[in-house]
Coordinates of C-alpha atoms in Angstrom, one line a residue:
M1 CA 232.8 193.8 -14.7
P2 CA 230.4 191.1 -16.0
S3 CA 230.8 190.3 -19.6
P4 CA 228.1 191.4 -22.1
E5 CA 227.1 187.9 -22.7
R6 CA 226.3 187.3 -19.0
T7 CA 224.2 190.5 -18.8
V8 CA 222.1 189.4 -21.8
R9 CA 221.5 186.0 -20.3
R10 CA 220.4 187.6 -16.9
F11 CA 218.0 190.0 -18.8
R12 CA 216.5 187.1 -20.7
R13 CA 215.9 185.2 -17.4
A14 CA 214.3 188.3 -15.7
A15 CA 211.9 189.2 -18.6
P16 CA 209.5 186.2 -18.2
S17 CA 209.3 186.8 -14.4
R18 CA 208.3 190.4 -14.9
G19 CA 205.6 189.3 -17.5
V20 CA 204.1 186.8 -15.0
A21 CA 204.0 189.5 -12.3
L22 CA 202.3 192.0 -14.7
V23 CA 199.7 189.4 -15.6
S24 CA 199.1 188.6 -12.0
V25 CA 198.6 192.2 -11.1
L26 CA 196.1 192.6 -14.0
L27 CA 194.2 189.6 -12.8
I28 CA 194.0 190.9 -9.3
V29 CA 192.8 194.3 -10.5
A30 CA 190.1 192.6 -12.7
L31 CA 189.0 190.4 -9.8
A32 CA 188.9 193.4 -7.4
S33 CA 186.9 195.3 -10.0
A34 CA 184.4 192.5 -10.4
L35 CA 184.0 192.1 -6.7
A36 CA 183.5 195.9 -6.3
Y37 CA 180.9 195.8 -9.1
Q38 CA 179.0 192.9 -7.4
M39 CA 179.1 194.7 -4.1
L40 CA 177.8 197.9 -5.5
S41 CA 175.0 196.1 -7.4
R42 CA 173.9 194.2 -4.4
H43 CA 174.1 197.3 -2.3
G44 CA 171.9 199.1 -4.9
L45 CA 169.4 196.2 -4.8
T46 CA 169.4 196.3 -1.0
I47 CA 168.7 200.0 -1.0
A48 CA 165.9 199.6 -3.6
H49 CA 164.4 196.8 -1.6
S50 CA 164.5 198.8 1.6
E51 CA 162.9 201.8 -0.1
Q52 CA 160.1 199.5 -1.5
L53 CA 159.5 198.0 2.0
L54 CA 159.5 201.5 3.5
R55 CA 156.9 202.8 0.9
G56 CA 154.9 199.6 1.3
G57 CA 154.8 200.0 5.1
Q58 CA 153.9 203.7 4.7
A59 CA 151.1 203.0 2.3
R60 CA 149.8 200.3 4.6
E61 CA 149.7 202.8 7.4
Y62 CA 147.9 205.3 5.2
A63 CA 145.3 202.6 4.5
L64 CA 144.8 201.9 8.2
A65 CA 144.5 205.6 8.8
A66 CA 141.7 205.7 6.1
E67 CA 140.0 202.8 7.9
A68 CA 140.1 204.7 11.2
F69 CA 138.7 207.8 9.4
A70 CA 135.8 205.6 8.1
R71 CA 135.1 204.3 11.6
Q72 CA 135.0 207.9 12.8
L73 CA 132.5 208.8 10.1
L74 CA 130.2 206.0 11.2
A75 CA 130.6 206.8 14.8
E76 CA 129.8 210.5 14.2
D77 CA 126.7 209.4 12.1
W78 CA 125.4 207.5 15.2
S79 CA 126.3 210.4 17.5
D80 CA 124.1 212.8 15.6
E81 CA 120.6 212.4 16.9
E82 CA 119.1 213.5 13.6
T83 CA 120.7 210.6 11.8
R84 CA 120.9 207.9 14.5
A85 CA 117.5 206.3 14.0
A86 CA 118.0 205.6 10.3
D87 CA 120.7 205.2 7.7
T88 CA 120.3 206.4 4.2
L89 CA 122.3 206.9 1.0
L90 CA 122.2 210.7 1.6
E91 CA 124.4 210.7 4.7
P92 CA 128.1 211.7 4.6
W93 CA 129.4 208.1 5.1
A94 CA 127.5 207.0 2.0
E95 CA 128.4 209.9 -0.3
P96 CA 131.2 209.3 -2.9
S97 CA 134.2 211.3 -2.0
P98 CA 137.1 212.4 -4.2
P99 CA 140.6 210.9 -3.5
F100 CA 142.5 212.3 -0.6
E101 CA 145.7 213.8 -1.8
I102 CA 148.9 212.9 0.1
E103 CA 152.5 213.6 -0.7
D104 CA 153.5 211.5 -3.7
G105 CA 150.2 209.7 -3.8
E106 CA 146.5 209.5 -3.0
I107 CA 144.0 207.6 -0.9
V108 CA 140.6 206.4 -2.2
L109 CA 137.9 205.4 0.3
A110 CA 134.4 204.0 -0.1
I111 CA 132.0 202.7 2.5
V112 CA 129.5 200.0 1.5
D113 CA 126.3 199.2 3.5
L114 CA 126.3 195.4 3.9
N115 CA 122.7 195.6 5.4
A116 CA 121.6 196.6 1.9
R117 CA 122.4 193.1 0.8
F118 CA 121.0 189.6 1.4
N119 CA 122.7 187.9 4.3
L120 CA 123.7 184.5 3.1
N121 CA 123.7 183.2 6.7
G122 CA 120.1 184.3 7.1
V123 CA 118.8 181.0 5.6
I124 CA 119.5 179.2 8.9
G125 CA 118.2 180.0 12.3
K126 CA 114.8 181.2 13.5
G127 CA 113.7 182.9 10.3
G128 CA 115.5 180.4 8.0
P129 CA 112.5 178.9 6.1
D130 CA 111.1 182.3 5.1
N131 CA 114.6 183.6 4.2
V132 CA 115.2 180.5 2.0
E133 CA 112.2 181.6 0.0
R134 CA 113.5 185.1 -0.3
L135 CA 116.9 183.8 -1.5
K136 CA 115.0 181.7 -4.1
Q137 CA 113.2 184.9 -5.2
L138 CA 116.5 186.7 -5.4
V139 CA 118.0 183.9 -7.5
A140 CA 114.9 184.0 -9.8
N141 CA 115.2 187.8 -10.1
L142 CA 118.7 187.4 -11.4
E143 CA 117.6 184.7 -13.8
L144 CA 119.8 182.0 -12.2
E145 CA 119.2 178.3 -11.6
P146 CA 116.7 177.9 -8.7
V147 CA 118.7 174.9 -7.3
I148 CA 121.4 177.4 -6.1
A149 CA 119.2 178.3 -3.1
D150 CA 118.8 174.6 -2.1
T151 CA 122.5 173.8 -2.4
W152 CA 123.5 176.9 -0.5
V153 CA 121.1 175.9 2.4
D154 CA 122.7 172.5 2.6
W155 CA 126.2 174.1 2.6
V156 CA 125.5 176.2 5.7
D157 CA 122.9 174.3 7.7
P158 CA 124.4 172.2 10.6
D159 CA 122.9 168.8 9.5
S160 CA 123.9 166.3 6.8
D161 CA 120.4 165.9 5.5
V162 CA 119.9 166.7 1.8
N163 CA 117.4 169.5 1.4
A164 CA 115.2 169.3 -1.8
A165 CA 117.7 169.7 -4.7
G166 CA 120.6 170.4 -2.3
A167 CA 123.9 168.6 -1.8
E168 CA 125.8 167.3 1.2
D169 CA 129.1 165.4 1.8
E170 CA 128.3 162.5 -0.5
T171 CA 128.3 164.9 -3.4
Y172 CA 131.4 166.9 -2.5
L173 CA 133.5 163.9 -1.5
L174 CA 133.3 162.7 -5.2
S175 CA 135.0 165.9 -6.3
V176 CA 138.7 166.1 -7.2
P177 CA 140.1 167.1 -4.8
A178 CA 137.4 165.8 -2.4
Y179 CA 136.0 168.1 0.3
R180 CA 133.1 168.3 2.7
A181 CA 130.2 170.7 3.1
A182 CA 130.9 173.4 5.6
N183 CA 127.7 172.8 7.7
Q184 CA 128.3 176.0 9.5
P185 CA 127.7 179.8 8.9
A186 CA 129.7 181.2 6.0
A187 CA 132.7 183.4 6.6
S188 CA 133.0 184.6 3.0
T189 CA 130.7 185.1 0.0
S190 CA 133.3 183.3 -2.1
E191 CA 132.1 180.0 -0.4
L192 CA 129.4 180.2 -3.0
L193 CA 132.1 179.0 -5.5
A194 CA 132.5 175.8 -3.6
V195 CA 128.8 174.9 -3.8
R196 CA 127.5 172.5 -6.4
D197 CA 125.7 174.1 -9.3
V198 CA 127.2 177.6 -8.7
T199 CA 129.4 178.7 -11.7
P200 CA 131.8 181.7 -11.7
A201 CA 129.2 183.5 -13.8
D202 CA 126.5 182.8 -11.2
Y203 CA 128.8 184.1 -8.5
A204 CA 129.5 187.3 -10.5
A205 CA 125.8 187.9 -10.7
L206 CA 125.1 187.2 -7.1
R207 CA 128.0 188.9 -5.5
P208 CA 126.8 192.5 -5.6
H209 CA 123.6 191.5 -3.9
V210 CA 124.7 189.2 -1.1
A211 CA 127.0 189.4 2.0
W212 CA 128.1 187.2 4.8
L213 CA 127.3 188.6 8.2
P214 CA 128.2 187.0 11.5
E215 CA 124.6 186.4 12.4
T216 CA 121.8 184.2 11.2
G217 CA 119.1 186.9 11.0
L218 CA 118.1 188.9 7.9
R219 CA 117.6 192.7 8.3
V220 CA 117.8 194.5 5.0
N221 CA 117.9 198.3 5.2
V222 CA 115.0 199.4 3.0
N223 CA 116.7 202.9 2.7
T224 CA 119.8 201.5 1.0
A225 CA 118.9 198.1 -0.6
G226 CA 119.1 197.7 -4.4
Y227 CA 116.3 196.8 -6.8
E228 CA 116.9 193.0 -6.9
V229 CA 117.1 192.6 -3.1
L230 CA 114.0 194.7 -2.5
R231 CA 112.0 192.6 -4.9
S232 CA 113.2 189.4 -3.2
L233 CA 111.7 190.7 0.0
A234 CA 108.5 191.7 -1.7
P235 CA 107.7 189.6 -4.8
G236 CA 104.4 191.5 -5.0
L237 CA 106.3 194.8 -5.5
S238 CA 105.8 195.7 -9.2
E239 CA 108.8 196.6 -11.3
E240 CA 107.5 200.1 -11.7
E241 CA 106.9 200.5 -7.9
A242 CA 110.4 199.1 -7.1
E243 CA 112.1 201.5 -9.6
T244 CA 110.1 204.4 -8.1
L245 CA 111.2 203.4 -4.6
I246 CA 114.9 203.0 -5.6
E247 CA 114.9 206.4 -7.3
S248 CA 113.4 208.2 -4.3
D249 CA 115.4 209.7 -1.5
R250 CA 114.3 206.9 0.8
E251 CA 114.5 208.5 4.2
F252 CA 112.2 206.2 6.1
Q253 CA 112.6 206.6 9.9
E254 CA 110.6 203.6 10.8
V255 CA 109.7 200.3 9.1
A256 CA 106.0 201.0 9.5
E257 CA 106.5 204.2 7.4
A258 CA 108.0 202.1 4.5
T259 CA 105.3 199.4 4.7
A260 CA 102.5 202.0 4.8
Q261 CA 103.7 203.5 1.5
H262 CA 104.5 200.1 -0.1
A263 CA 102.1 197.5 1.1
A264 CA 104.0 194.7 -0.7
L265 CA 106.8 195.0 1.9
G266 CA 104.3 194.1 4.7
N267 CA 104.9 190.4 4.4
S268 CA 108.6 190.9 5.1
V269 CA 108.4 193.2 8.1
A270 CA 110.7 190.9 10.2
A271 CA 113.4 191.1 7.5
I272 CA 113.3 194.8 7.0
A273 CA 115.1 197.6 8.9
V274 CA 115.9 201.3 8.4
M275 CA 119.2 201.2 10.3
S276 CA 122.4 199.5 9.3
E277 CA 124.9 197.7 11.5
Y278 CA 127.4 196.2 9.1
F279 CA 129.6 198.1 6.7
E280 CA 132.5 197.3 4.4
V281 CA 135.3 199.9 4.0
R282 CA 137.2 199.7 0.7
I283 CA 140.5 201.5 0.6
R284 CA 143.3 202.0 -2.0
A285 CA 146.4 203.8 -0.9
E286 CA 148.9 204.8 -3.6
L287 CA 152.4 206.1 -2.8
E288 CA 154.7 206.7 -5.8
D289 CA 154.8 203.2 -7.5
T290 CA 153.5 201.3 -4.5
Q291 CA 149.8 200.4 -4.0
V292 CA 148.1 198.9 -1.0
T293 CA 144.4 197.8 -1.0
L294 CA 142.3 197.1 2.1
A295 CA 138.8 195.7 2.6
S296 CA 137.5 195.8 6.2
M297 CA 134.2 194.7 7.7
L298 CA 132.9 196.9 10.5
H299 CA 130.1 196.5 13.0
R300 CA 128.4 199.5 14.6
D301 CA 126.5 198.7 17.7
P302 CA 123.0 200.2 17.3
T303 CA 122.6 200.9 21.1
T304 CA 126.1 202.3 21.9
G305 CA 127.4 203.4 18.5
R306 CA 130.7 201.6 19.1
V307 CA 132.3 200.6 15.9
R308 CA 134.2 197.3 16.0
L309 CA 136.5 195.7 13.4
L310 CA 135.3 192.2 12.4
A311 CA 137.5 191.4 9.4
R312 CA 140.4 192.9 7.5
D313 CA 141.8 191.8 4.1
F314 CA 144.8 193.4 2.4
G315 CA 144.6 191.0 -0.6
R316 CA 141.7 192.2 -2.7
D317 CA 141.7 194.5 -5.6
F318 CA 140.0 197.8 -5.0
R319 CA 136.5 198.4 -6.5
P320 CA 134.6 201.4 -5.1
V321 CA 131.4 200.3 -6.8
D322 CA 130.3 196.8 -7.7
P323 CA 130.0 196.0 -11.4
P324 CA 126.6 195.3 -13.0
A325 CA 125.1 191.9 -12.2
G326 CA 126.4 189.2 -14.5
E327 CA 129.5 191.1 -15.5
N328 CA 132.5 188.9 -15.3
D329 CA 134.7 190.5 -12.6
D330 CA 136.9 188.5 -10.3
A331 CA 138.1 191.5 -8.3
Y332 CA 136.3 190.2 -5.2
A333 CA 136.7 186.5 -5.8
D334 CA 138.1 186.2 -2.2
D335 CA 136.1 188.1 0.3
A336 CA 137.6 189.0 3.6
P337 CA 137.8 186.0 6.0
A338 CA 136.4 186.4 9.5
V339 CA 138.8 187.4 12.2
R340 CA 138.4 184.7 14.8

């Protein structure tokens, strides 16, 4: 039998080894726990990210469905022979509608008549000179600097000649950073912000009354146009007469009917219409904590009723109604770019 002294020495040699093994096991358990925690955390983030993407995709599809619904409304309006000849603010597409309730959210939809606004591209082309004067009148009605009209004409006309108080490349090349005049039709109302002499406050005042349309003509729907735009077409229209016109139902079926009742509009017959072709659809789709906004420009062919998508922008904040002129609101600082 081993002596007691040998047994004690053997135990003393084994004790440190067992302590090292125990510490090693504890370290391994701690490391495994940390790795498990990291994996669970990342897995949770992955699941949350996937859910967010799924809701975002679903909300986007809801927004596109609302756009399709708006297109259907405009097509049905044209299909109805009683409403085909003219567009008014009393028709279903123009009437404000309550939000559409969906599971865990809602969809808000508004359709805006772009032919109720002044087409910024109308200052070039066949009727350009007359439309420049109308733009100057609109600027004056809004109590803005008159040079805005001249600088805008130089921005969109195809030449490099300075027009009156306008500005061309030699002005913009001195900017930091330097840039050139577009010298082509506008593809966004926000291009006004790039034009000399146009301040953000000027743009906020102009924006509710102007639009960019993919044509160089000017055809303002007298049934839907606002006070400032109507007075730009007919400077001789008194304030009282303009207010009376705006407050009426305005269901003119022909331009001649409008000019017969309001002689001041007679000088702008070429720029007046009673039917609209261009519309903007504004949509906000909310699904739980996810929100998608969409602004789409549509064209409805006046002869076939076919509704075609011209532009689509998922980046803008939703505003069903434009703020009053002059109110500082950057919600539409970037209008939808043209789909080319």
